[in-house]
Every structure is written in C-alpha cells, then in structure tokens.
mmCIF file with all atom_site columns, C-alpha atoms in Angstrom:
data_model
loop_
_atom_site.group_PDB
_atom_site.id
_atom_site.type_symbol
_atom_site.label_atom_id
_atom_site.label_alt_id
_atom_site.label_comp_id
_atom_site.label_asym_id
_atom_site.label_entity_id
_atom_site.label_seq_id
_atom_site.pdbx_PDB_ins_code
_atom_site.Cartn_x
_atom_site.Cartn_y
_atom_site.Cartn_z
_atom_site.occupancy
_atom_site.B_iso_or_equiv
_atom_site.pdbx_formal_charge
_atom_site.auth_seq_id
_atom_site.auth_comp_id
_atom_site.auth_asym_id
_atom_site.auth_atom_id
_atom_site.pdbx_PDB_model_num
ATOM 1   C CA . UNK A 1 1   ? 0.036   -0.095 -0.085  1.00 46.00 ? 1   UNK A CA 1
ATOM 2   C CA . UNK A 1 2   ? 1.088   3.395  -0.838  1.00 53.00 ? 2   UNK A CA 1
ATOM 3   C CA . UNK A 1 3   ? 1.773   6.039  1.816   1.00 66.00 ? 3   UNK A CA 1
ATOM 4   C CA . UNK A 1 4   ? -0.393  9.338  1.635   1.00 64.00 ? 4   UNK A CA 1
ATOM 5   C CA . UNK A 1 5   ? 2.664   11.401 0.369   1.00 71.00 ? 5   UNK A CA 1
ATOM 6   C CA . UNK A 1 6   ? 3.116   8.912  -2.379  1.00 85.00 ? 6   UNK A CA 1
ATOM 7   C CA . UNK A 1 7   ? -0.564  9.055  -3.172  1.00 87.00 ? 7   UNK A CA 1
ATOM 8   C CA . UNK A 1 8   ? -0.360  12.782 -3.289  1.00 89.00 ? 8   UNK A CA 1
ATOM 9   C CA . UNK A 1 9   ? 2.773   12.836 -5.267  1.00 91.00 ? 9   UNK A CA 1
ATOM 10  C CA . UNK A 1 10  ? 0.867   10.435 -7.842  1.00 92.00 ? 10  UNK A CA 1
ATOM 11  C CA . UNK A 1 11  ? -2.062  12.706 -8.141  1.00 95.00 ? 11  UNK A CA 1
ATOM 12  C CA . UNK A 1 12  ? 0.188   15.726 -8.553  1.00 95.00 ? 12  UNK A CA 1
ATOM 13  C CA . UNK A 1 13  ? 1.960   14.046 -11.424 1.00 95.00 ? 13  UNK A CA 1
ATOM 14  C CA . UNK A 1 14  ? -1.206  13.113 -13.149 1.00 96.00 ? 14  UNK A CA 1
ATOM 15  C CA . UNK A 1 15  ? -2.722  16.554 -12.720 1.00 97.00 ? 15  UNK A CA 1
ATOM 16  C CA . UNK A 1 16  ? 0.560   18.164 -14.011 1.00 97.00 ? 16  UNK A CA 1
ATOM 17  C CA . UNK A 1 17  ? 0.271   15.830 -17.079 1.00 97.00 ? 17  UNK A CA 1
ATOM 18  C CA . UNK A 1 18  ? -3.236  16.782 -17.874 1.00 98.00 ? 18  UNK A CA 1
ATOM 19  C CA . UNK A 1 19  ? -3.012  20.526 -17.128 1.00 97.00 ? 19  UNK A CA 1
ATOM 20  C CA . UNK A 1 20  ? -1.553  21.712 -20.492 1.00 97.00 ? 20  UNK A CA 1
ATOM 21  C CA . UNK A 1 21  ? -4.270  19.786 -22.405 1.00 98.00 ? 21  UNK A CA 1
ATOM 22  C CA . UNK A 1 22  ? -7.430  21.049 -20.476 1.00 98.00 ? 22  UNK A CA 1
ATOM 23  C CA . UNK A 1 23  ? -9.190  24.345 -21.216 1.00 96.00 ? 23  UNK A CA 1
ATOM 24  C CA . UNK A 1 24  ? -10.524 24.916 -17.767 1.00 97.00 ? 24  UNK A CA 1
ATOM 25  C CA . UNK A 1 25  ? -7.464  24.952 -15.518 1.00 97.00 ? 25  UNK A CA 1
ATOM 26  C CA . UNK A 1 26  ? -8.648  26.740 -12.376 1.00 97.00 ? 26  UNK A CA 1
ATOM 27  C CA . UNK A 1 27  ? -9.568  23.798 -10.096 1.00 97.00 ? 27  UNK A CA 1
ATOM 28  C CA . UNK A 1 28  ? -6.774  21.546 -11.565 1.00 97.00 ? 28  UNK A CA 1
ATOM 29  C CA . UNK A 1 29  ? -4.339  24.345 -10.554 1.00 97.00 ? 29  UNK A CA 1
ATOM 30  C CA . UNK A 1 30  ? -5.883  24.176 -7.105  1.00 95.00 ? 30  UNK A CA 1
ATOM 31  C CA . UNK A 1 31  ? -5.688  20.451 -6.778  1.00 95.00 ? 31  UNK A CA 1
ATOM 32  C CA . UNK A 1 32  ? -2.036  20.604 -8.000  1.00 95.00 ? 32  UNK A CA 1
ATOM 33  C CA . UNK A 1 33  ? -1.240  23.049 -5.048  1.00 92.00 ? 33  UNK A CA 1
ATOM 34  C CA . UNK A 1 34  ? -3.209  21.190 -2.686  1.00 90.00 ? 34  UNK A CA 1
ATOM 35  C CA . UNK A 1 35  ? -1.353  17.849 -3.412  1.00 90.00 ? 35  UNK A CA 1
ATOM 36  C CA . UNK A 1 36  ? 2.020   19.728 -2.726  1.00 87.00 ? 36  UNK A CA 1
ATOM 37  C CA . UNK A 1 37  ? 1.457   19.754 0.935   1.00 78.00 ? 37  UNK A CA 1
ATOM 38  C CA . UNK A 1 38  ? -0.323  18.238 3.822   1.00 62.00 ? 38  UNK A CA 1
ATOM 39  C CA . UNK A 1 39  ? -2.001  21.054 5.491   1.00 60.00 ? 39  UNK A CA 1
ATOM 40  C CA . UNK A 1 40  ? -4.945  22.058 2.905   1.00 64.00 ? 40  UNK A CA 1
ATOM 41  C CA . UNK A 1 41  ? -6.130  18.440 2.323   1.00 74.00 ? 41  UNK A CA 1
ATOM 42  C CA . UNK A 1 42  ? -9.241  19.017 4.730   1.00 76.00 ? 42  UNK A CA 1
ATOM 43  C CA . UNK A 1 43  ? -10.133 21.848 2.382   1.00 84.00 ? 43  UNK A CA 1
ATOM 44  C CA . UNK A 1 44  ? -10.413 19.494 -0.560  1.00 86.00 ? 44  UNK A CA 1
ATOM 45  C CA . UNK A 1 45  ? -14.253 18.861 0.554   1.00 88.00 ? 45  UNK A CA 1
ATOM 46  C CA . UNK A 1 46  ? -15.059 22.407 -0.429  1.00 91.00 ? 46  UNK A CA 1
ATOM 47  C CA . UNK A 1 47  ? -13.024 22.305 -3.661  1.00 93.00 ? 47  UNK A CA 1
ATOM 48  C CA . UNK A 1 48  ? -14.948 18.968 -4.502  1.00 94.00 ? 48  UNK A CA 1
ATOM 49  C CA . UNK A 1 49  ? -18.362 20.947 -4.020  1.00 95.00 ? 49  UNK A CA 1
ATOM 50  C CA . UNK A 1 50  ? -16.790 23.562 -6.467  1.00 96.00 ? 50  UNK A CA 1
ATOM 51  C CA . UNK A 1 51  ? -16.058 20.973 -9.047  1.00 97.00 ? 51  UNK A CA 1
ATOM 52  C CA . UNK A 1 52  ? -19.472 19.407 -8.606  1.00 97.00 ? 52  UNK A CA 1
ATOM 53  C CA . UNK A 1 53  ? -21.152 22.553 -9.678  1.00 98.00 ? 53  UNK A CA 1
ATOM 54  C CA . UNK A 1 54  ? -18.868 22.686 -12.568 1.00 98.00 ? 54  UNK A CA 1
ATOM 55  C CA . UNK A 1 55  ? -19.948 19.064 -13.521 1.00 98.00 ? 55  UNK A CA 1
ATOM 56  C CA . UNK A 1 56  ? -23.786 19.913 -13.183 1.00 98.00 ? 56  UNK A CA 1
ATOM 57  C CA . UNK A 1 57  ? -23.162 22.785 -15.705 1.00 98.00 ? 57  UNK A CA 1
ATOM 58  C CA . UNK A 1 58  ? -21.230 20.618 -18.014 1.00 98.00 ? 58  UNK A CA 1
ATOM 59  C CA . UNK A 1 59  ? -23.891 17.801 -17.984 1.00 98.00 ? 59  UNK A CA 1
ATOM 60  C CA . UNK A 1 60  ? -26.649 20.369 -18.954 1.00 98.00 ? 60  UNK A CA 1
ATOM 61  C CA . UNK A 1 61  ? -24.483 21.486 -21.844 1.00 98.00 ? 61  UNK A CA 1
ATOM 62  C CA . UNK A 1 62  ? -23.345 17.929 -22.701 1.00 97.00 ? 62  UNK A CA 1
ATOM 63  C CA . UNK A 1 63  ? -19.750 18.801 -22.763 1.00 98.00 ? 63  UNK A CA 1
ATOM 64  C CA . UNK A 1 64  ? -18.059 15.360 -22.824 1.00 97.00 ? 64  UNK A CA 1
ATOM 65  C CA . UNK A 1 65  ? -14.660 16.538 -22.384 1.00 97.00 ? 65  UNK A CA 1
ATOM 66  C CA . UNK A 1 66  ? -15.368 18.898 -19.368 1.00 98.00 ? 66  UNK A CA 1
ATOM 67  C CA . UNK A 1 67  ? -17.464 15.914 -17.780 1.00 98.00 ? 67  UNK A CA 1
ATOM 68  C CA . UNK A 1 68  ? -14.381 13.525 -18.110 1.00 98.00 ? 68  UNK A CA 1
ATOM 69  C CA . UNK A 1 69  ? -12.113 16.326 -16.528 1.00 98.00 ? 69  UNK A CA 1
ATOM 70  C CA . UNK A 1 70  ? -14.419 17.042 -13.738 1.00 98.00 ? 70  UNK A CA 1
ATOM 71  C CA . UNK A 1 71  ? -15.023 13.489 -12.857 1.00 98.00 ? 71  UNK A CA 1
ATOM 72  C CA . UNK A 1 72  ? -11.166 13.045 -12.540 1.00 98.00 ? 72  UNK A CA 1
ATOM 73  C CA . UNK A 1 73  ? -10.886 16.163 -10.579 1.00 98.00 ? 73  UNK A CA 1
ATOM 74  C CA . UNK A 1 74  ? -13.703 15.105 -8.161  1.00 97.00 ? 74  UNK A CA 1
ATOM 75  C CA . UNK A 1 75  ? -11.972 11.647 -7.631  1.00 96.00 ? 75  UNK A CA 1
ATOM 76  C CA . UNK A 1 76  ? -8.730  13.581 -6.746  1.00 95.00 ? 76  UNK A CA 1
ATOM 77  C CA . UNK A 1 77  ? -10.442 15.971 -4.416  1.00 94.00 ? 77  UNK A CA 1
ATOM 78  C CA . UNK A 1 78  ? -12.240 13.014 -2.588  1.00 94.00 ? 78  UNK A CA 1
ATOM 79  C CA . UNK A 1 79  ? -9.097  11.148 -2.215  1.00 93.00 ? 79  UNK A CA 1
ATOM 80  C CA . UNK A 1 80  ? -7.062  14.256 -0.892  1.00 91.00 ? 80  UNK A CA 1
ATOM 81  C CA . UNK A 1 81  ? -10.077 15.037 1.586   1.00 90.00 ? 81  UNK A CA 1
ATOM 82  C CA . UNK A 1 82  ? -10.276 11.452 2.819   1.00 90.00 ? 82  UNK A CA 1
ATOM 83  C CA . UNK A 1 83  ? -6.320  11.406 3.436   1.00 87.00 ? 83  UNK A CA 1
ATOM 84  C CA . UNK A 1 84  ? -7.063  14.379 5.916   1.00 84.00 ? 84  UNK A CA 1
ATOM 85  C CA . UNK A 1 85  ? -8.917  11.711 8.152   1.00 84.00 ? 85  UNK A CA 1
ATOM 86  C CA . UNK A 1 86  ? -12.059 13.786 8.340   1.00 83.00 ? 86  UNK A CA 1
ATOM 87  C CA . UNK A 1 87  ? -15.022 12.786 10.674  1.00 84.00 ? 87  UNK A CA 1
ATOM 88  C CA . UNK A 1 88  ? -17.276 12.418 7.530   1.00 87.00 ? 88  UNK A CA 1
ATOM 89  C CA . UNK A 1 89  ? -15.135 10.973 4.792   1.00 88.00 ? 89  UNK A CA 1
ATOM 90  C CA . UNK A 1 90  ? -16.349 10.235 1.197   1.00 88.00 ? 90  UNK A CA 1
ATOM 91  C CA . UNK A 1 91  ? -16.638 6.730  0.245   1.00 88.00 ? 91  UNK A CA 1
ATOM 92  C CA . UNK A 1 92  ? -13.426 4.871  0.868   1.00 89.00 ? 92  UNK A CA 1
ATOM 93  C CA . UNK A 1 93  ? -13.164 3.701  -2.878  1.00 91.00 ? 93  UNK A CA 1
ATOM 94  C CA . UNK A 1 94  ? -12.440 7.325  -3.853  1.00 91.00 ? 94  UNK A CA 1
ATOM 95  C CA . UNK A 1 95  ? -8.688  6.539  -4.685  1.00 90.00 ? 95  UNK A CA 1
ATOM 96  C CA . UNK A 1 96  ? -9.658  3.465  -6.858  1.00 92.00 ? 96  UNK A CA 1
ATOM 97  C CA . UNK A 1 97  ? -11.417 5.834  -9.297  1.00 95.00 ? 97  UNK A CA 1
ATOM 98  C CA . UNK A 1 98  ? -8.618  8.313  -9.810  1.00 96.00 ? 98  UNK A CA 1
ATOM 99  C CA . UNK A 1 99  ? -6.630  6.114  -12.342 1.00 95.00 ? 99  UNK A CA 1
ATOM 100 C CA . UNK A 1 100 ? -9.664  4.932  -14.346 1.00 96.00 ? 100 UNK A CA 1
ATOM 101 C CA . UNK A 1 101 ? -11.089 8.454  -14.659 1.00 97.00 ? 101 UNK A CA 1
ATOM 102 C CA . UNK A 1 102 ? -7.570  9.640  -15.486 1.00 97.00 ? 102 UNK A CA 1
ATOM 103 C CA . UNK A 1 103 ? -7.645  7.132  -18.401 1.00 96.00 ? 103 UNK A CA 1
ATOM 104 C CA . UNK A 1 104 ? -11.175 8.456  -19.380 1.00 97.00 ? 104 UNK A CA 1
ATOM 105 C CA . UNK A 1 105 ? -9.828  11.832 -19.344 1.00 98.00 ? 105 UNK A CA 1
ATOM 106 C CA . UNK A 1 106 ? -7.035  11.046 -21.544 1.00 97.00 ? 106 UNK A CA 1
ATOM 107 C CA . UNK A 1 107 ? -9.222  9.457  -23.876 1.00 96.00 ? 107 UNK A CA 1
ATOM 108 C CA . UNK A 1 108 ? -11.810 12.332 -24.042 1.00 97.00 ? 108 UNK A CA 1
ATOM 109 C CA . UNK A 1 109 ? -8.807  14.613 -24.575 1.00 98.00 ? 109 UNK A CA 1
ATOM 110 C CA . UNK A 1 110 ? -7.807  12.249 -27.615 1.00 97.00 ? 110 UNK A CA 1
ATOM 111 C CA . UNK A 1 111 ? -4.206  11.900 -26.351 1.00 96.00 ? 111 UNK A CA 1
ATOM 112 C CA . UNK A 1 112 ? -1.917  9.616  -28.407 1.00 92.00 ? 112 UNK A CA 1
ATOM 113 C CA . UNK A 1 113 ? -1.180  7.404  -25.429 1.00 93.00 ? 113 UNK A CA 1
ATOM 114 C CA . UNK A 1 114 ? -3.978  7.121  -22.822 1.00 91.00 ? 114 UNK A CA 1
ATOM 115 C CA . UNK A 1 115 ? -1.724  5.536  -20.372 1.00 92.00 ? 115 UNK A CA 1
ATOM 116 C CA . UNK A 1 116 ? 1.025   8.016  -20.337 1.00 93.00 ? 116 UNK A CA 1
ATOM 117 C CA . UNK A 1 117 ? -0.656  10.170 -17.608 1.00 94.00 ? 117 UNK A CA 1
ATOM 118 C CA . UNK A 1 118 ? 0.535   7.981  -14.881 1.00 91.00 ? 118 UNK A CA 1
ATOM 119 C CA . UNK A 1 119 ? 3.905   6.052  -14.437 1.00 84.00 ? 119 UNK A CA 1
ATOM 120 C CA . UNK A 1 120 ? 1.860   3.608  -12.263 1.00 80.00 ? 120 UNK A CA 1
ATOM 121 C CA . UNK A 1 121 ? 0.441   2.264  -15.475 1.00 82.00 ? 121 UNK A CA 1
ATOM 122 C CA . UNK A 1 122 ? 4.080   1.705  -16.940 1.00 71.00 ? 122 UNK A CA 1
ATOM 123 C CA . UNK A 1 123 ? 4.761   -2.000 -17.275 1.00 60.00 ? 123 UNK A CA 1
ATOM 124 C CA . UNK A 1 124 ? 8.207   -1.289 -15.980 1.00 56.00 ? 124 UNK A CA 1
ATOM 125 C CA . UNK A 1 125 ? 7.015   0.592  -12.823 1.00 49.00 ? 125 UNK A CA 1
ATOM 126 C CA . UNK A 1 126 ? 7.942   -1.017 -9.491  1.00 52.00 ? 126 UNK A CA 1
ATOM 127 C CA . UNK A 1 127 ? 4.739   0.577  -8.258  1.00 50.00 ? 127 UNK A CA 1
ATOM 128 C CA . UNK A 1 128 ? 2.542   -1.061 -10.947 1.00 45.00 ? 128 UNK A CA 1
ATOM 129 C CA . UNK A 1 129 ? -0.935  -0.784 -9.895  1.00 46.00 ? 129 UNK A CA 1
ATOM 130 C CA . UNK A 1 130 ? -0.227  0.424  -6.349  1.00 42.00 ? 130 UNK A CA 1
ATOM 131 C CA . UNK A 1 131 ? -2.346  3.471  -5.286  1.00 42.00 ? 131 UNK A CA 1
ATOM 132 C CA . UNK A 1 132 ? -3.139  4.452  -1.800  1.00 37.00 ? 132 UNK A CA 1
#
C-alpha cells in the first residue's frame, strides 16, 4: 500500500500531465497546489463541491471533455480529503477511481497514449497498480 505522500505525489504527477491539455485549468491548479503539501487536504471537501457545480453545468451543456475532466478532479479531491482523516469522509473507494477516470480523461482529450498520464500504468514501474 502506498503512503499518503506517495498518493499525493501520484495525484500531482497526473494533474501536471493533464493541465496543458485542459481548457479549464482553475480547479486543476488548485488541486495541484493542494497535492503539494499536507495542510490543505481538509479543504478538498469545499473544492469537491466547487468541481461538482462545474459538473452539473457541463452535464446540462453535454460537454463530454469537461465531464471527463471534472470526474477526474472530483476523484482527486475526494481522495485528498479522505487523507485528511475527516469525521465524515467520502466513500473509501475514492482513490480507486483516480486512475480509471484519468484514463477516461486521456481518451476524451484524444491523447496519443492514454496510459502516459501515470507512471503507475507503466509495465516497468515498481509501483505497478499500487495506489493509496
């Protein structure tokens, strides 16, 4: 099992990979900063609510790329929040969804290698399929 700092490092790497390809960078940038240190993880709950509002709007407009991005962002925010050991955490499966939703985002962005967003998906990685 990965330690929390390894999980936040993995999330940070994925977000940094996707950032140049996404039109809406605001909440991705906040997640990136949040993943860089331990202190603001408890603020990820409020960020999740902000992302959720963007999801609702994107769903009404049927914006598939935005929906893929926000689903990925939501899973990252939930994971960081749960790592703050809150009294009312999100479901414990939150970290499980980060990589599959990252893959969905890579496909929605039509990136040439949809697995390149995470070294955890590299066959040569010593951390292959380890996440939180």
